Structure formats: structure tokens, C-alpha cells
Tab-separated table of C-alpha atoms and ligand atoms in Angstrom:
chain	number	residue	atom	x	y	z
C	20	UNK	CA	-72.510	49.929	-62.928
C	21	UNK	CA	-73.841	53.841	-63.451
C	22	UNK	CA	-77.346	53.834	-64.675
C	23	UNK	CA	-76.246	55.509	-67.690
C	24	UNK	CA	-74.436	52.301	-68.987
C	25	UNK	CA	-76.727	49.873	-67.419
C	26	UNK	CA	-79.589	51.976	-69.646
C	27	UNK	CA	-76.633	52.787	-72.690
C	28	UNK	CA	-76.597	48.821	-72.447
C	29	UNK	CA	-79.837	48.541	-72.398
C	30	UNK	CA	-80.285	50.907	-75.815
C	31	UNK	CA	-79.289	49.595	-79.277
C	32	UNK	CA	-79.084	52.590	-80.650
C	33	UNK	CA	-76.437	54.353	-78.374
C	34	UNK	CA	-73.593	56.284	-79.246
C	35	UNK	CA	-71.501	55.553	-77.102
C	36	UNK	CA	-68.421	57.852	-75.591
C	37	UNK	CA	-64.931	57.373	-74.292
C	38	UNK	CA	-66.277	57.761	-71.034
C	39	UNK	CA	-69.239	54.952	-71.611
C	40	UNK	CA	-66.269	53.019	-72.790
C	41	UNK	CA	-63.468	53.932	-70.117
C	42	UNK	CA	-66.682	52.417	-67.476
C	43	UNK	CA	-67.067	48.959	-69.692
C	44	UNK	CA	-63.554	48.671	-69.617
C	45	UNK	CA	-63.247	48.764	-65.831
C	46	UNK	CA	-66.313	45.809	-65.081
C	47	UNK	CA	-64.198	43.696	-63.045
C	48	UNK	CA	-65.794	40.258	-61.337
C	49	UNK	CA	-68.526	37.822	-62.389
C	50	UNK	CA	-71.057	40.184	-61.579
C	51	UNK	CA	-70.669	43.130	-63.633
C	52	UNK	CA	-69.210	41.146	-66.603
C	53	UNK	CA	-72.643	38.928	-66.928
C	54	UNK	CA	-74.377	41.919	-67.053
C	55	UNK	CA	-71.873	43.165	-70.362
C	56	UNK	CA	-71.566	39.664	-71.899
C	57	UNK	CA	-75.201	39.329	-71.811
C	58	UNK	CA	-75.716	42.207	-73.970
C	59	UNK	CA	-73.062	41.769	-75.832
C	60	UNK	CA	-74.266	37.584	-76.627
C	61	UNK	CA	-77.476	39.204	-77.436
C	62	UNK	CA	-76.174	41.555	-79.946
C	63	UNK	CA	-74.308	38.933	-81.480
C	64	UNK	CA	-77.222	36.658	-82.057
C	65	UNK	CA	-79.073	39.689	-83.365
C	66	UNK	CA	-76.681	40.719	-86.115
C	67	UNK	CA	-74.297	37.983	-86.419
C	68	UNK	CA	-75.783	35.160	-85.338
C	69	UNK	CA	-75.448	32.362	-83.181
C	70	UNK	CA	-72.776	31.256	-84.980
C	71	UNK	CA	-68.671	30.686	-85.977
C	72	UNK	CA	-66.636	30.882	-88.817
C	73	UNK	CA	-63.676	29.097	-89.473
C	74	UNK	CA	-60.411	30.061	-91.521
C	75	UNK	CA	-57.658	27.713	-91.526
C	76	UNK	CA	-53.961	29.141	-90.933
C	77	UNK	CA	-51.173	28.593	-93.314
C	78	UNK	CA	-48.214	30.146	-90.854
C	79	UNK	CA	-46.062	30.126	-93.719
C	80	UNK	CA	-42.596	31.119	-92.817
C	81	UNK	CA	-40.705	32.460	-89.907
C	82	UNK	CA	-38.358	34.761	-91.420
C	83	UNK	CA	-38.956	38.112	-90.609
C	84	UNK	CA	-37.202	41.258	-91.581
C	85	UNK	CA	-38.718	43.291	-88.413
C	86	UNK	CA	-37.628	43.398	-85.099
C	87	UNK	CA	-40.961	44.235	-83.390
C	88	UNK	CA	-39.909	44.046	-79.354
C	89	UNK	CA	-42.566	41.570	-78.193
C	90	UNK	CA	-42.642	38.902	-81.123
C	91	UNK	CA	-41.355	35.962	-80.902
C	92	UNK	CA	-40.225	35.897	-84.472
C	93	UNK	CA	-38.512	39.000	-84.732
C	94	UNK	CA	-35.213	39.103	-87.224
C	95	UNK	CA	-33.023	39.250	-83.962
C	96	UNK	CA	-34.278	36.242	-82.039
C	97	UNK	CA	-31.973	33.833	-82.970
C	98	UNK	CA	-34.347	30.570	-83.832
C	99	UNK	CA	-34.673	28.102	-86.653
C	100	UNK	CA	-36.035	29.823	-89.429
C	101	UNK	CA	-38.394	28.064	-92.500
C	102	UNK	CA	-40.781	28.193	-95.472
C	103	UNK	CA	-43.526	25.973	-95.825
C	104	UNK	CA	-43.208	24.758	-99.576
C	105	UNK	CA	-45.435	24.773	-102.468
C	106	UNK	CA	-47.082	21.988	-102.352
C	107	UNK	CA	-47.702	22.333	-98.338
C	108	UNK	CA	-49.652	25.596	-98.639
C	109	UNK	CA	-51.653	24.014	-101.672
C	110	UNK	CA	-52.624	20.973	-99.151
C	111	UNK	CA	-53.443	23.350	-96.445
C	112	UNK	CA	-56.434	25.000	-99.108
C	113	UNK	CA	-57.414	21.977	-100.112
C	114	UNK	CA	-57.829	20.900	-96.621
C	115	UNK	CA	-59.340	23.840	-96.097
C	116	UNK	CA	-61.852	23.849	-99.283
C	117	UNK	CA	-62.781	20.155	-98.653
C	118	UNK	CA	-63.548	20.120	-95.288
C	119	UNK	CA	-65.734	23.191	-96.045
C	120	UNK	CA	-64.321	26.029	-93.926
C	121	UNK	CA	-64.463	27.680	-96.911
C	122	UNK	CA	-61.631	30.255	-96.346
C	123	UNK	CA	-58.306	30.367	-95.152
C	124	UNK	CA	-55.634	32.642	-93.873
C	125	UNK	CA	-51.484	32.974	-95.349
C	126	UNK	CA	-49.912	34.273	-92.212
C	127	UNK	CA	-46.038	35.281	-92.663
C	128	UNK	CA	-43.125	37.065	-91.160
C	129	UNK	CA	-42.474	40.451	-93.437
C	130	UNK	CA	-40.681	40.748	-96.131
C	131	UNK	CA	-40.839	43.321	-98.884
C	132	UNK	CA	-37.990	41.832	-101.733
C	133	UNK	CA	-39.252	40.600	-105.103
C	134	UNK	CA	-39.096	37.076	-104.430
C	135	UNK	CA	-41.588	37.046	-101.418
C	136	UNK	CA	-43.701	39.491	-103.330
C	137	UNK	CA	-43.865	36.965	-106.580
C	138	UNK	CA	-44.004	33.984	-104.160
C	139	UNK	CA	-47.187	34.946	-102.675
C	140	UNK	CA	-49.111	35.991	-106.116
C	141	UNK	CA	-47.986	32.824	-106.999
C	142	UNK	CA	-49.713	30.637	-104.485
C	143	UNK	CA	-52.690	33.300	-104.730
C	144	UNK	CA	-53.267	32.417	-107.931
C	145	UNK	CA	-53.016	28.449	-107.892
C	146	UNK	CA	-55.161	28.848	-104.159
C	147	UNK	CA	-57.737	30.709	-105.756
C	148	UNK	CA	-58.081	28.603	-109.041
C	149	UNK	CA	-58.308	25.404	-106.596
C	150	UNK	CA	-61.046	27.110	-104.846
C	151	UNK	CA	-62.895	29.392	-107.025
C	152	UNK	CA	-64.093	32.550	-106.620
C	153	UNK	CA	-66.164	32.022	-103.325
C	154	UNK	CA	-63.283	30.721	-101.033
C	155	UNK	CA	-61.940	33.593	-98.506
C	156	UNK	CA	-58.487	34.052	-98.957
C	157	UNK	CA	-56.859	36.320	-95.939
C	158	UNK	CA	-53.225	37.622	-96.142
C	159	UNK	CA	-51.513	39.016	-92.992
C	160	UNK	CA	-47.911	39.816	-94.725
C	161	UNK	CA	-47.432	42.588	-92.726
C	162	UNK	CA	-46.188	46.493	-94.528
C	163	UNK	CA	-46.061	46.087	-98.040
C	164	UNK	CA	-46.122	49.241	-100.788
C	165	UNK	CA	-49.830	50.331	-102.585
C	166	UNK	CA	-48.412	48.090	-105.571
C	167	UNK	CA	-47.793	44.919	-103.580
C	168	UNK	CA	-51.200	44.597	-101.734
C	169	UNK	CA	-52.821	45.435	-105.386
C	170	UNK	CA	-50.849	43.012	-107.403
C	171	UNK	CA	-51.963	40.229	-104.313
C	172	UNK	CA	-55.542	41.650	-104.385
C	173	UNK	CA	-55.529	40.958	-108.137
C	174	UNK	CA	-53.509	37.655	-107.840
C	175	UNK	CA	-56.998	36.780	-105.603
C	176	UNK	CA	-56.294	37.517	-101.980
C	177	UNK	CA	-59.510	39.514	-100.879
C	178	UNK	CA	-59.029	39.728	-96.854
C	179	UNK	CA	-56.110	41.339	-95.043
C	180	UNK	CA	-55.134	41.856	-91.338
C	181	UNK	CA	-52.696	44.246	-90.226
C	182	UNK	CA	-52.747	44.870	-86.490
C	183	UNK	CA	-52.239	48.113	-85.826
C	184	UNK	CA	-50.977	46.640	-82.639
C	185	UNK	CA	-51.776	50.209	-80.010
C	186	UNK	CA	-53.431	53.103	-80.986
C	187	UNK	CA	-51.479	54.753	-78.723
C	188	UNK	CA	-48.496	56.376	-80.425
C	189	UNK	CA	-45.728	56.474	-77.470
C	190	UNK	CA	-47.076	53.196	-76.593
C	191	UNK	CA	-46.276	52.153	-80.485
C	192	UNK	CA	-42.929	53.428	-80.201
C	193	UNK	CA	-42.043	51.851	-77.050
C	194	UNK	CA	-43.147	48.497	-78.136
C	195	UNK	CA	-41.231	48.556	-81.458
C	196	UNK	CA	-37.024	49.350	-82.264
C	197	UNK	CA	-36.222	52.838	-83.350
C	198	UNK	CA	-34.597	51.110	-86.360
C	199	UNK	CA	-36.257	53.548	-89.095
C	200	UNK	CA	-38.395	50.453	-90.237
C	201	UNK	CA	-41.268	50.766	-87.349
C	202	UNK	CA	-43.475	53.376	-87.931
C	203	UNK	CA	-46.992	54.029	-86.459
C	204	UNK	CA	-47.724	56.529	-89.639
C	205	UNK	CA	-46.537	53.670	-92.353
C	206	UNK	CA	-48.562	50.966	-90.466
C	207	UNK	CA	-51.588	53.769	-90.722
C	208	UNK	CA	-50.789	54.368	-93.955
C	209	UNK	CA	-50.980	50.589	-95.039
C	210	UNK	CA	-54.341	50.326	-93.723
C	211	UNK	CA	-55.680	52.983	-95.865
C	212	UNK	CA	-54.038	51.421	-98.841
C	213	UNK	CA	-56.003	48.521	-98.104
C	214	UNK	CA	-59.161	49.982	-97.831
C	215	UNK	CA	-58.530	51.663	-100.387
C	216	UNK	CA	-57.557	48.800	-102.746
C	217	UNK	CA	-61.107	46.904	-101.901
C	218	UNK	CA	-59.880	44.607	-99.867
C	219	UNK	CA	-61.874	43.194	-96.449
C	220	UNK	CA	-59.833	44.828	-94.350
C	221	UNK	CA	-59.015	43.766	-90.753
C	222	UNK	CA	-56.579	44.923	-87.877
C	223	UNK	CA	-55.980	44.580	-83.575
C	224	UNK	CA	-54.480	45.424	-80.796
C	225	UNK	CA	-52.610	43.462	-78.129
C	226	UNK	CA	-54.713	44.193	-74.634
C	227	UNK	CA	-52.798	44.175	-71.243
C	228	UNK	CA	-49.139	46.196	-73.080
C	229	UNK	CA	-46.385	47.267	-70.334
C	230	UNK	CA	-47.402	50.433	-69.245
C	231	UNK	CA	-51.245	50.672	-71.638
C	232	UNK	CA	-53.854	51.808	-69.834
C	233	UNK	CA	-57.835	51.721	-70.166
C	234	UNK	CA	-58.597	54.969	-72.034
C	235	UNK	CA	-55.565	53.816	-74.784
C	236	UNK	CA	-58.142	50.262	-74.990
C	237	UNK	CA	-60.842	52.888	-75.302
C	238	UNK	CA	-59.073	54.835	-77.916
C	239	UNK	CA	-58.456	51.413	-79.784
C	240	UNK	CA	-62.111	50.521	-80.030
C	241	UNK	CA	-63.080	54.632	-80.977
C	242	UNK	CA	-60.401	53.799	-83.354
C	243	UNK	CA	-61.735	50.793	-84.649
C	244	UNK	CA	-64.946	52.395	-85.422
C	245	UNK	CA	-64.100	55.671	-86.994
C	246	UNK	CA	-61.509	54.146	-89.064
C	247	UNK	CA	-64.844	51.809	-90.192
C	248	UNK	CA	-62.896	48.482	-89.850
C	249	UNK	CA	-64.054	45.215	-91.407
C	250	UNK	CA	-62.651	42.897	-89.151
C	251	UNK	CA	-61.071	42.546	-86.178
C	252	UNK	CA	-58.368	39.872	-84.168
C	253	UNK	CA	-57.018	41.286	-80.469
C	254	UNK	CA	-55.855	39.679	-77.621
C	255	UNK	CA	-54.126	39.582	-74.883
C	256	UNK	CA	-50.387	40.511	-74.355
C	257	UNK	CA	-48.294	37.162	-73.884
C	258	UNK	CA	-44.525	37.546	-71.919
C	259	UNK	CA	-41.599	35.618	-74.224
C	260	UNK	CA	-38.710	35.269	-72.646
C	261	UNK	CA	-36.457	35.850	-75.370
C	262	UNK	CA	-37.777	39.152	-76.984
C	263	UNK	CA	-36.632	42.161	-74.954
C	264	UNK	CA	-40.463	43.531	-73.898
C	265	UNK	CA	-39.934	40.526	-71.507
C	266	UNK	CA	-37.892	43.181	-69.084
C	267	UNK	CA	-41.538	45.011	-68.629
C	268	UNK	CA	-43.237	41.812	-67.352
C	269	UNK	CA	-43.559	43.219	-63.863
C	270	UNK	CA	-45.492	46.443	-65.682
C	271	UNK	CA	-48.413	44.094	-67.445
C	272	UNK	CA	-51.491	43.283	-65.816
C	273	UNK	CA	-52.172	39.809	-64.276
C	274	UNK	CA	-52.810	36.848	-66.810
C	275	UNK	CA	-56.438	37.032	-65.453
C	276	UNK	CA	-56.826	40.555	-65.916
C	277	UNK	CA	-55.518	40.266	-69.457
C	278	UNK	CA	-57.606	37.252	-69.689
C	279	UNK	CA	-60.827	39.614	-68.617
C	280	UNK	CA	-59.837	42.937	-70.486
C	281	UNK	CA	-59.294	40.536	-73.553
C	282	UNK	CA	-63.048	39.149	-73.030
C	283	UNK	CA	-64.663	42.482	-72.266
C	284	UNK	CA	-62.875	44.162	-75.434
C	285	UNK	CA	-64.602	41.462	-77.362
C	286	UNK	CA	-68.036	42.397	-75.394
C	287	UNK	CA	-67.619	46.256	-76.046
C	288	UNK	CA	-66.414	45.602	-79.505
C	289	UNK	CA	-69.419	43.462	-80.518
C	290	UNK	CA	-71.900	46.489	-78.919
C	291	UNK	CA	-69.948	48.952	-80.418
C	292	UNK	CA	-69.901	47.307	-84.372
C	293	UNK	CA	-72.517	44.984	-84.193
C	294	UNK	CA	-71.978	43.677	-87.637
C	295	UNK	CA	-68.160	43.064	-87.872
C	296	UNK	CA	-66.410	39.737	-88.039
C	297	UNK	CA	-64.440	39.094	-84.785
C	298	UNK	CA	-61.802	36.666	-84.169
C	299	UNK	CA	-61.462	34.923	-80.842
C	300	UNK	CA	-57.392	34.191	-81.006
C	301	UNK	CA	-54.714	31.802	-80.095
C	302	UNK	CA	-53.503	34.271	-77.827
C	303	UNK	CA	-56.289	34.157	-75.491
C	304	UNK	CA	-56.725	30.148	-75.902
C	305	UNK	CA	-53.035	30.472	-74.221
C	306	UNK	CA	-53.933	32.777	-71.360
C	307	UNK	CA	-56.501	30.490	-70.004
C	308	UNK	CA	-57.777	27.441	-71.606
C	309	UNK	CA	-61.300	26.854	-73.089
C	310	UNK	CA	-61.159	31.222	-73.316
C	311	UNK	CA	-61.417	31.101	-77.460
C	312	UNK	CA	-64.843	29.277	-76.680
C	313	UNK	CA	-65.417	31.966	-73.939
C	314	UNK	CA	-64.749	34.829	-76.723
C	315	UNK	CA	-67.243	33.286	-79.036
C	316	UNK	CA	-70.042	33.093	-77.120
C	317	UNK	CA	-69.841	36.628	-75.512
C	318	UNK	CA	-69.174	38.113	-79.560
C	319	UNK	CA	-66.853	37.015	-81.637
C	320	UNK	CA	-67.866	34.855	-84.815
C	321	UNK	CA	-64.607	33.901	-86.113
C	322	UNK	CA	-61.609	31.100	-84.944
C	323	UNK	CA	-58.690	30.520	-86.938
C	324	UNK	CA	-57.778	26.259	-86.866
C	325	UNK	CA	-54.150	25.829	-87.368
C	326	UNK	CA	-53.486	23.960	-90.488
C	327	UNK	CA	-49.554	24.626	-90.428
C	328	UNK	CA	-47.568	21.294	-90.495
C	329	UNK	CA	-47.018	19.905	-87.315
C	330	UNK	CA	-43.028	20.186	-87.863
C	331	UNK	CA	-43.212	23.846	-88.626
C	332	UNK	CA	-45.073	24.572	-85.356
C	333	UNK	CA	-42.921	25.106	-82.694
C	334	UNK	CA	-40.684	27.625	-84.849
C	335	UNK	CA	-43.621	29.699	-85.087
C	336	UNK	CA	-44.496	30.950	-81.427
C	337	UNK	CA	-45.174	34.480	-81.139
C	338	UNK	CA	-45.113	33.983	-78.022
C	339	UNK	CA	-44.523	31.241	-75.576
C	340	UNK	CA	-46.689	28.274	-74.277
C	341	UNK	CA	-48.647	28.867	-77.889
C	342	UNK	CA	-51.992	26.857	-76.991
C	343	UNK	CA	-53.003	23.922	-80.122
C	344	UNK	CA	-49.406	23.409	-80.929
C	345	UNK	CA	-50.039	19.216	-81.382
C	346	UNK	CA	-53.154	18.407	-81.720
C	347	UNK	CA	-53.646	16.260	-85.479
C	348	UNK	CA	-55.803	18.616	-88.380
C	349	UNK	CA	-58.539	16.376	-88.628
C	350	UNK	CA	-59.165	15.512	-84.585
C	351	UNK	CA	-58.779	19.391	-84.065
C	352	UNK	CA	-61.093	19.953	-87.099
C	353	UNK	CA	-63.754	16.965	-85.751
C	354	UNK	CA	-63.063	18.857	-82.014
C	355	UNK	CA	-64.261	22.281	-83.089
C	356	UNK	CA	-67.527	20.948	-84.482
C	357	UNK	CA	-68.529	18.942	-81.345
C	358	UNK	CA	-67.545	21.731	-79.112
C	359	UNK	CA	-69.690	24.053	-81.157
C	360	UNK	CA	-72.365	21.737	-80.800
C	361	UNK	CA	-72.074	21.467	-77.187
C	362	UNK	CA	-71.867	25.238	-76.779
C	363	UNK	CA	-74.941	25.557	-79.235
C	364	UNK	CA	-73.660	27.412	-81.711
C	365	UNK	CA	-73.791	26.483	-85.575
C	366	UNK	CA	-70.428	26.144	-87.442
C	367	UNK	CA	-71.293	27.871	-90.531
C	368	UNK	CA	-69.502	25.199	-92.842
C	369	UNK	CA	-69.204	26.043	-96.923
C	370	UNK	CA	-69.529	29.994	-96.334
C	371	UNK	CA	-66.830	32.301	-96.506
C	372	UNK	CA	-68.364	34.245	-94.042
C	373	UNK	CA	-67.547	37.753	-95.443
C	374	UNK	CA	-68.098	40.971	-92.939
C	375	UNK	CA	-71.608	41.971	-93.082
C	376	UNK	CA	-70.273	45.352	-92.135
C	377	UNK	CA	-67.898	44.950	-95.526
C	378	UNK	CA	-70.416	43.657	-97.426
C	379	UNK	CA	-73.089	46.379	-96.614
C	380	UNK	CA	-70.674	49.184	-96.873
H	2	5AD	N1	-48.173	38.437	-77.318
H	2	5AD	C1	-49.387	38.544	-77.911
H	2	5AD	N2	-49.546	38.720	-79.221
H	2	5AD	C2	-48.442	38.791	-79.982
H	2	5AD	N3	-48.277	38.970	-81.302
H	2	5AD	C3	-46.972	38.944	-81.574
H	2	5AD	N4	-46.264	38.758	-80.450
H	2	5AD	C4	-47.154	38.672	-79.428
H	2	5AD	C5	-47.045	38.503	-78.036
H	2	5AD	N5	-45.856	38.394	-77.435
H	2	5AD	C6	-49.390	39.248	-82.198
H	2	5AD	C7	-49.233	40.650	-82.811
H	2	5AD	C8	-49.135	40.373	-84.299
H	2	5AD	C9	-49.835	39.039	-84.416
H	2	5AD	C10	-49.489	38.278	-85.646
H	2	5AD	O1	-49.419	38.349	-83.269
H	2	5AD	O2	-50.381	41.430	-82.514
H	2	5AD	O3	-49.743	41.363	-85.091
């Protein structure tokens, strides 16, 4: 480690370059990773706190009119396709709102036609009468028009995440079909809208691409910051065998190298926004197990419990070997809090948890 970082580390106050970045990025090895992750635990405690929030996840249908090239749910990818009902998602928030966690997240394949669109305000509005107005309810519904988001928004959804999935524009490209329905500008585009609209607004990357290299993680964190982001979800690249990117595995970084870029992306993230929320994902639970817990305790504050019916489960795999795919609501739910205990860190049950960074902006 150059002293500059060791002392940029060392200094709260720090701006901090590509360059500062491009160096954090390459830590490789117990050694120089303590060194990051203890700054970046300490920052955490600082702003954050020593603590996690939970969301519970509604996945609520697989049908998906984009083809992205490394999703396991793309339109082409032949595969059962379903909708939760009704009366599933409104046990899922109820579950959610009695138990406490206090907000919740409606995760979906996209679709932009009239029926989705009035679907979702629908459930938005009996959701947020069940919970009342200090529940967090999250929508990842991927590209939808300025009037969409802001008849959802209004319907009660106050949270969205929309990975931007690589800063990197040929890296974008490469990574989605040349179909006229992927575009890096529209994806931008959305963002703004939501920001725009008022909603907590959250996005990601996936870390270890074919072919993505450090500076495009470093220009994905700059990115994160100067576009001000709320909250953020990223981690690590996951091969599926059935979705074309699977042809690049050879060109992706080892599964413990993803597993460490994923962890010190957290790290830098944390130093670099100290008051964001941060979730520690599925994806990096898969990579290498007990790695969510990892994520939390060197920065990120948030975990996402899957409360999608066990029947709907294995139809919903972004990606393969998709970690928590059995385990019952309540044992997972009872699991989280002792393993926060034994980790010492405080679930923060019956707050949303809103971004302080959203919250003081
Ligand atoms: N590996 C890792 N993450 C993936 N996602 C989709 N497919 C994969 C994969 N193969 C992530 C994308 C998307 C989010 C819902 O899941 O980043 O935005």
C-alpha cells in the first residue's frame, strides 16, 4: 500500500481520485484487505452504524420482455414462467410488517403494457394501506416511462433500484442484445426520472464482467458518487449456463477474485459515501458462503430475506446455484437475528431504514 492511501485511508475527509481508487481496487490478500476493511468497518460504525436492515423480497414474476445476455430470466431462455398472485404478495407485506422488517422489496421481470403497469399500483396501494405510511416499499421493475414510475410513486412505492449494471458503455453493449430495447442512455435516463420523481433512488453494477477491468469498477464508484446515489446493491458476476454470456466464462476473473473485488467494492464504496444504504446480495452469498455476513461487517447495512414462495423459487435464478433457495421464512427470519447477534451487530427491527444520504439531501 502507497503512503498516500495508507494516509488517504487514514483521512476522513479525502477526496479521493481514480487513481486512489484504481490502488483500493487492486489490494489483493489478507493483508492489504484488513488494512481497507478496517477503515471501511470503522466508517460504517461512524455514520451508519453497527447495524443491518432488512427488506423482504417479493420476486414477483419471471416473465420478462428483455433479453439482457447474462440473466437468467431473459425472454429467450426457455423456462417456466409465473406470477405470484394477489393474495401472495399481500402475505409477503404482512409477513414483512409483522415480523417488523419494516420494508420490503417487489422485484419483477420488465414489462411496460398496461396491465403490469395497473397491476403494480394496484398492490402498491393495498401494500401501503396494510402498512401505513412508515413501511419502505422498494420497486425494481426495471425501464418504465416518467408516467409509470410517477403513477407507482403516487400509488406509494417510495424506493427504486435500477442497476445500471456497467458504467462502462462498450462493456453495456456487449453484455446486452442489439435488439433496439437495451440502451445504456434509456437506462441513464430512467435514473434521472427517478430522482427526479422523489423517489429513494438506488442502482449497481455486476463486479468481475467478461472482459471489465479495474478503472471501469473505478468509474462505477466515481459514478456512483457524482450521480449522488441513494442506495446501492452490486455483486459479483455469476456464469449461467443457459444465457449466452456463459461463452465468456474463460474471460471472468476467478470466483475468489470476484468474491474479493465484490468485498473491496463494498469497502471503497462505504469510504467513498459514508452515509448510503448498501446491500450485501444474494449474489455474493452464492460465490462463497457466509460472504453476505462478510459484506456487512466490512460496510454494507442492508440484506434482502427472500420472502418469495418456496414453489416460485427455483424459476427465479438469475443465475445458477442461487444461495437461500429452501430454507422456511420464519427459520431464515429467526437465522438472521441470531447470526446478527453472533456477529454483534443490531438488527434494526420496526425501522424502515431510509438512506441517511436521501434523507439529508
Ligand atoms: N450474475 C450476477 N448478477 C446477475 N443479475 C442478473 N443476472 C446475473 C448474473 N448472471 C443481477 C443484475 C440485475 C439484478 C436483478 O440481478 O445486476 O440488475
Amino acid at each position: 500500500m502507497s503512503l498516500q492511501i495508507a494516509k488517504a485511508l487514514e483521512n476522513e475527509n479525502v477526496v479521493f481520485t481514480k487513481n486512489d481508487l484504481l490502488e483500493i481496487l487492486s489490494f489483493t490478500g489478507d493483508e492489504q484487505l484488513k488494512e481497507l476493511f478496517k477503515v471501511s468497518t470503522q466508517v460504517k460504525h461512524k455514520y451508519v452504524g453497527n447495524s443491518v436492515y432488512l427488506r423482504g423480497l417479493v420476486e414477483l414474476s419471471n416473465i420478462c420482455q428483455k433479453d439482457c445476455l447474462y440473466c437468467g430470466i431473459r425472454k429467450s431462455h426457455t423456462q417456466n414462467r409465473y406470477e405470484m398472485s394477489d393474495e401472495e404478495v399481500i402475505k409477503a407485506a404482512e409477513f414483512a410488517f409483522d415480523r417488523q422488517l419494516a420494508s420490503m422489496v417487489i422485484q419483477s421481470g420488465e414489462r411496460q403494457d398496461e396491465k403490469f403497469i395497473s397491476r403494480i399500483e394496484r398492490l402498491l396501494k393495498q401494500v401501503r394501506y396494510i402498512t401505513g405510511p412508515d413501511f419502505g416499499i422498494t420497486l425494481s421493475c426495471g425501464e418504465q416511462s416518467y408516467k409509470t414510475y410517477k403513477k407507482w410513486f403516487d400509488a406509494g412505492a417510495n424506493r427504486y433500484l435500477l442497476r445500471i449494471e456497467s458504467t462502462n458503455q462498450r462493456l453495456f453493449k456487449m453484455i446486452h442484445p442489439d435488439d433496439g430495447k437495451h440502451s445504456y442512455e434509456t437506462r441513464m435516463e430512467c435514473l434521472h426520472f427517478l430522482k427526479d420523481i422523489g423517489y429513494q433512488t438506488g442502482t449497481g453494477v455486476m463486479i468481475g464482467l467478461p472482459t471489465q477491468t479495474l478503472e471501469d469498477l473505478a468509474d462505477d464508484l466515481l459514478f456512483f458518487r457524482d450521480f449522488d446515489i441513494h442506495m446501492v446493491g452490486m455483486g459479483p458476476f455469476l456464469e449461467h449456463p443457459g444465457v449466452p454470456l456463459y461463452h465468456f466464462k474463460d474471460q471472468v476473473p476467478s470466483k475468489h477474485r470476484r468474491y474479493e473485488l465484490s468485498l473491496i467494492m463494498i469497502a471503497a464504496l462505504r469510504i467513498l459515501m459514508k452515509d448510503i444504504n448498501i446491500a450485501s446480495t444474494t449474489a455474493l452469498e452464492t460465490i462463497k458462503l457466509g460472504a453476505r455476513d462478510q459484506g456487512l461487517m466490512i460496510g454494507a447495512n442492508v440484506m434482502m430475506p427472500n420472502l418469495t414462495p418456496h414453489r416460485y423459487r427455483e424459476s427465479y435464478l438469475l443465475y445458477s446455484d442461487k444461495s437461500c433457495l429452501r430454507q422456511e421464512l420464519d427459520q431464515n427470519f429467526q437465522n438472521i437475528l441470531i447470526k446478527a447477534k453472533e456477529l454483534g451487530m443490531e438488527v434494526c427491527l420496526g425501522r424502515s431504514g431510509d438512506s441517511l444520504h436521501f434523507s439529508r439531501s
